[in-house]
Amino acid sequence: MKLWTSEHIFSHPWETVVQAAWRKYPNPMNPSVTGVDVLERKIDSDGTLKTHRLMTTLWGMPGWAKAIIGDNRAFVSEHSSVDPQRKIFSLHSRNLTGSNVVTVHETLTYSPHPEDRTKTILKQEAEIVVANIPFTSYMENLLATNISQNAGKGRQGMEWAISKVKEEAADLTKIAIKGMDATVQDITSGMDQMFTSAKTSL
């Protein structure tokens, strides 16, 4: 078994990062993720949102792993929870395809930075197990390197999704402001008409 860990700080509030995480796929930085299906979603009595998703991906693994498993597509089961009170967003995923040879159990946890609430900390961990083939330790190290490289692409994908969330928020703000301006103009015009009518009657 091989453990891989990483930590990254996003310069965005936790709420923004969580919104973006739901909309991370598809993105140009992670083209290997070809499908995301929600299998179950519920809110617990304590207000925690729990979701089970099935991810369809193209193997983001070395060629030897693809050759052993024999299929370029892979299915990943992901269970996540969003605790709005404690402000913790955690995701646990594991591959369903090829699990008799390679098993990767990945955990991602997003939480506010303890010293700067405008930032979010991502803690990432992967447990890698290769079995039933020779040189398991060597293969596990190769997979850990591959996961580390993919993690960088994942963070770029998050930044891309965050930019989309911010763009949409800005667009909605513009629409709201235009609506308020139009309402003010209507009210002003109506009042002008009232004053004009009042003067005429006098």
CSV table of C-alpha atoms in Angstrom, one decimal:
chain,number,residue,atom,x,y,z
A,1,MET,CA,0.0,0.0,0.0
A,2,LYS,CA,1.2,3.5,-0.9
A,3,LEU,CA,-0.1,6.7,0.7
A,4,TRP,CA,0.0,10.0,-1.1
A,5,THR,CA,-0.9,13.4,0.5
A,6,SER,CA,-1.1,17.0,-0.7
A,7,GLU,CA,-2.3,20.3,0.6
A,8,HIS,CA,-3.3,23.4,-1.5
A,9,ILE,CA,-4.7,26.8,-0.6
A,10,PHE,CA,-7.3,28.4,-2.9
A,11,SER,CA,-7.5,32.2,-2.7
A,12,HIS,CA,-11.3,32.1,-2.6
A,13,PRO,CA,-13.8,31.8,0.2
A,14,TRP,CA,-15.1,28.3,1.1
A,15,GLU,CA,-18.6,29.0,-0.2
A,16,THR,CA,-17.3,29.9,-3.7
A,17,VAL,CA,-15.0,26.8,-3.8
A,18,VAL,CA,-17.9,24.5,-2.8
A,19,GLN,CA,-20.1,25.9,-5.6
A,20,ALA,CA,-17.3,25.5,-8.1
A,21,ALA,CA,-16.6,21.9,-7.0
A,22,TRP,CA,-20.1,20.8,-8.0
A,23,ARG,CA,-19.5,22.3,-11.5
A,24,LYS,CA,-15.9,21.2,-11.9
A,25,TYR,CA,-16.7,18.7,-14.7
A,26,PRO,CA,-16.5,18.9,-17.6
A,27,ASN,CA,-13.6,21.3,-17.9
A,28,PRO,CA,-10.8,21.7,-20.4
A,29,MET,CA,-8.1,20.8,-17.9
A,30,ASN,CA,-9.6,17.4,-17.1
A,31,PRO,CA,-10.9,16.0,-20.4
A,32,SER,CA,-10.6,12.5,-19.1
A,33,VAL,CA,-13.8,12.9,-17.0
A,34,THR,CA,-16.5,12.2,-19.6
A,35,GLY,CA,-19.6,11.8,-17.4
A,36,VAL,CA,-21.0,12.5,-14.0
A,37,ASP,CA,-24.3,11.0,-12.8
A,38,VAL,CA,-26.0,11.7,-9.4
A,39,LEU,CA,-27.2,8.4,-8.0
A,40,GLU,CA,-28.5,9.7,-4.7
A,41,ARG,CA,-28.8,13.0,-2.9
A,42,LYS,CA,-30.3,13.8,0.5
A,43,ILE,CA,-30.1,16.2,3.4
A,44,ASP,CA,-29.6,14.7,6.9
A,45,SER,CA,-31.4,15.9,10.0
A,46,ASP,CA,-28.3,18.0,10.9
A,47,GLY,CA,-28.4,19.8,7.6
A,48,THR,CA,-25.5,17.9,5.9
A,49,LEU,CA,-25.9,17.4,2.2
A,50,LYS,CA,-24.9,13.9,1.2
A,51,THR,CA,-24.4,12.9,-2.5
A,52,HIS,CA,-23.4,9.7,-4.3
A,53,ARG,CA,-22.2,10.2,-7.8
A,54,LEU,CA,-20.9,7.8,-10.5
A,55,MET,CA,-18.0,9.3,-12.5
A,56,THR,CA,-17.1,7.9,-16.0
A,57,THR,CA,-13.5,8.6,-16.9
A,58,LEU,CA,-10.8,7.6,-19.3
A,59,TRP,CA,-8.1,5.9,-17.3
A,60,GLY,CA,-5.7,8.6,-16.0
A,61,MET,CA,-3.1,5.9,-15.3
A,62,PRO,CA,0.1,4.7,-16.9
A,63,GLY,CA,0.0,2.5,-20.0
A,64,TRP,CA,0.8,-0.7,-18.1
A,65,ALA,CA,-2.3,-0.3,-15.9
A,66,LYS,CA,-4.5,0.2,-18.9
A,67,ALA,CA,-2.9,-2.8,-20.6
A,68,ILE,CA,-3.6,-5.0,-17.6
A,69,ILE,CA,-7.2,-3.9,-17.1
A,70,GLY,CA,-7.9,-3.9,-20.8
A,71,ASP,CA,-10.5,-1.1,-21.0
A,72,ASN,CA,-9.8,2.6,-21.4
A,73,ARG,CA,-13.0,3.6,-19.6
A,74,ALA,CA,-13.2,3.5,-15.8
A,75,PHE,CA,-16.1,4.0,-13.4
A,76,VAL,CA,-15.5,5.7,-10.1
A,77,SER,CA,-17.9,5.8,-7.1
A,78,GLU,CA,-17.9,9.1,-5.2
A,79,HIS,CA,-19.6,9.8,-1.8
A,80,SER,CA,-19.5,13.4,-0.6
A,81,SER,CA,-20.9,15.5,2.2
A,82,VAL,CA,-21.3,19.2,2.7
A,83,ASP,CA,-21.6,20.4,6.3
A,84,PRO,CA,-22.6,24.1,6.2
A,85,GLN,CA,-22.4,24.5,9.9
A,86,ARG,CA,-18.8,23.3,10.3
A,87,LYS,CA,-18.0,24.4,6.8
A,88,ILE,CA,-16.4,21.1,5.7
A,89,PHE,CA,-16.8,19.6,2.3
A,90,SER,CA,-15.4,16.1,1.9
A,91,LEU,CA,-15.3,13.7,-1.0
A,92,HIS,CA,-14.4,10.0,-0.9
A,93,SER,CA,-13.9,8.2,-4.2
A,94,ARG,CA,-12.7,4.8,-5.3
A,95,ASN,CA,-12.4,3.1,-8.6
A,96,LEU,CA,-14.9,0.3,-9.5
A,97,THR,CA,-13.2,-0.7,-12.7
A,98,GLY,CA,-10.1,-2.9,-12.3
A,99,SER,CA,-10.3,-3.0,-8.5
A,100,ASN,CA,-9.0,-6.6,-8.5
A,101,VAL,CA,-5.6,-5.2,-9.7
A,102,VAL,CA,-5.5,-1.5,-8.8
A,103,THR,CA,-7.5,0.2,-6.0
A,104,VAL,CA,-7.3,3.9,-5.5
A,105,HIS,CA,-9.2,5.4,-2.6
A,106,GLU,CA,-9.0,9.2,-2.7
A,107,THR,CA,-10.2,11.7,-0.1
A,108,LEU,CA,-10.5,15.4,-0.6
A,109,THR,CA,-11.4,17.8,2.2
A,110,TYR,CA,-12.2,21.5,1.7
A,111,SER,CA,-12.3,23.8,4.7
A,112,PRO,CA,-11.9,27.5,5.4
A,113,HIS,CA,-8.3,28.7,6.1
A,114,PRO,CA,-8.1,29.1,9.9
A,115,GLU,CA,-6.3,32.5,9.7
A,116,ASP,CA,-7.9,33.9,6.5
A,117,ARG,CA,-11.5,33.3,5.8
A,118,THR,CA,-11.1,34.5,2.2
A,119,LYS,CA,-9.1,31.4,1.5
A,120,THR,CA,-9.9,27.7,1.4
A,121,ILE,CA,-7.6,24.8,2.2
A,122,LEU,CA,-7.8,21.6,0.2
A,123,LYS,CA,-6.3,18.5,1.8
A,124,GLN,CA,-6.0,15.6,-0.5
A,125,GLU,CA,-5.0,12.0,0.2
A,126,ALA,CA,-4.9,8.8,-1.9
A,127,GLU,CA,-4.4,5.3,-0.7
A,128,ILE,CA,-3.1,3.1,-3.5
A,129,VAL,CA,-3.1,-0.7,-3.5
A,130,VAL,CA,-1.8,-2.9,-6.4
A,131,ALA,CA,-2.3,-6.6,-6.1
A,132,ASN,CA,-2.1,-9.8,-8.0
A,133,ILE,CA,0.8,-8.7,-10.3
A,134,PRO,CA,4.6,-8.6,-9.8
A,135,PHE,CA,6.5,-5.5,-8.5
A,136,THR,CA,3.5,-4.1,-6.6
A,137,SER,CA,5.6,-1.5,-4.6
A,138,TYR,CA,7.1,-0.2,-7.8
A,139,MET,CA,3.7,0.0,-9.5
A,140,GLU,CA,2.2,1.8,-6.5
A,141,ASN,CA,5.0,4.4,-6.6
A,142,LEU,CA,4.3,4.9,-10.3
A,143,LEU,CA,0.6,5.4,-9.6
A,144,ALA,CA,1.4,7.9,-6.8
A,145,THR,CA,3.5,10.0,-9.2
A,146,ASN,CA,0.7,9.9,-11.8
A,147,ILE,CA,-1.9,11.0,-9.2
A,148,SER,CA,0.4,13.8,-8.1
A,149,GLN,CA,0.5,15.1,-11.7
A,150,ASN,CA,-3.2,14.7,-12.1
A,151,ALA,CA,-3.8,16.7,-8.9
A,152,GLY,CA,-2.2,19.7,-10.5
A,153,LYS,CA,-4.6,19.5,-13.4
A,154,GLY,CA,-7.5,19.1,-10.9
A,155,ARG,CA,-6.6,22.3,-9.1
A,156,GLN,CA,-6.4,24.1,-12.5
A,157,GLY,CA,-9.9,22.7,-13.2
A,158,MET,CA,-11.1,24.1,-9.9
A,159,GLU,CA,-9.8,27.5,-10.7
A,160,TRP,CA,-11.5,27.3,-14.1
A,161,ALA,CA,-14.8,26.4,-12.4
A,162,ILE,CA,-14.4,29.2,-9.8
A,163,SER,CA,-13.9,31.7,-12.6
A,164,LYS,CA,-17.2,30.5,-14.2
A,165,VAL,CA,-19.0,30.9,-10.9
A,166,LYS,CA,-17.7,34.4,-10.4
A,167,GLU,CA,-18.6,35.4,-14.0
A,168,GLU,CA,-22.1,34.2,-13.6
A,169,ALA,CA,-22.5,36.0,-10.3
A,170,ALA,CA,-21.2,39.2,-11.9
A,171,ASP,CA,-23.7,38.7,-14.8
A,172,LEU,CA,-26.6,38.2,-12.3
A,173,THR,CA,-25.5,41.4,-10.4
A,174,LYS,CA,-25.6,43.4,-13.7
A,175,ILE,CA,-29.0,42.1,-14.5
A,176,ALA,CA,-30.3,42.9,-11.1
A,177,ILE,CA,-28.8,46.4,-11.3
A,178,LYS,CA,-30.4,47.0,-14.7
A,179,GLY,CA,-33.7,45.8,-13.3
A,180,MET,CA,-33.5,48.2,-10.4
A,181,ASP,CA,-32.5,51.1,-12.7
A,182,ALA,CA,-35.5,50.3,-15.0
A,183,THR,CA,-37.8,50.2,-11.9
A,184,VAL,CA,-36.5,53.5,-10.7
A,185,GLN,CA,-37.0,55.1,-14.1
A,186,ASP,CA,-40.5,53.8,-14.2
A,187,ILE,CA,-41.3,55.2,-10.8
A,188,THR,CA,-39.6,58.5,-11.7
A,189,SER,CA,-41.5,58.7,-15.0
A,190,GLY,CA,-44.8,57.9,-13.2
A,191,MET,CA,-44.2,60.6,-10.6
A,192,ASP,CA,-43.3,63.2,-13.3
A,193,GLN,CA,-46.6,62.4,-15.0
A,194,MET,CA,-48.5,62.8,-11.8
A,195,PHE,CA,-46.9,66.2,-11.1
A,196,THR,CA,-47.6,67.3,-14.7
A,197,SER,CA,-51.2,66.2,-14.4
A,198,ALA,CA,-51.5,68.0,-11.1
A,199,LYS,CA,-50.1,71.2,-12.5
A,200,THR,CA,-52.4,71.0,-15.5
A,201,SER,CA,-55.5,70.6,-13.3
A,202,LEU,CA,-54.5,73.6,-11.3
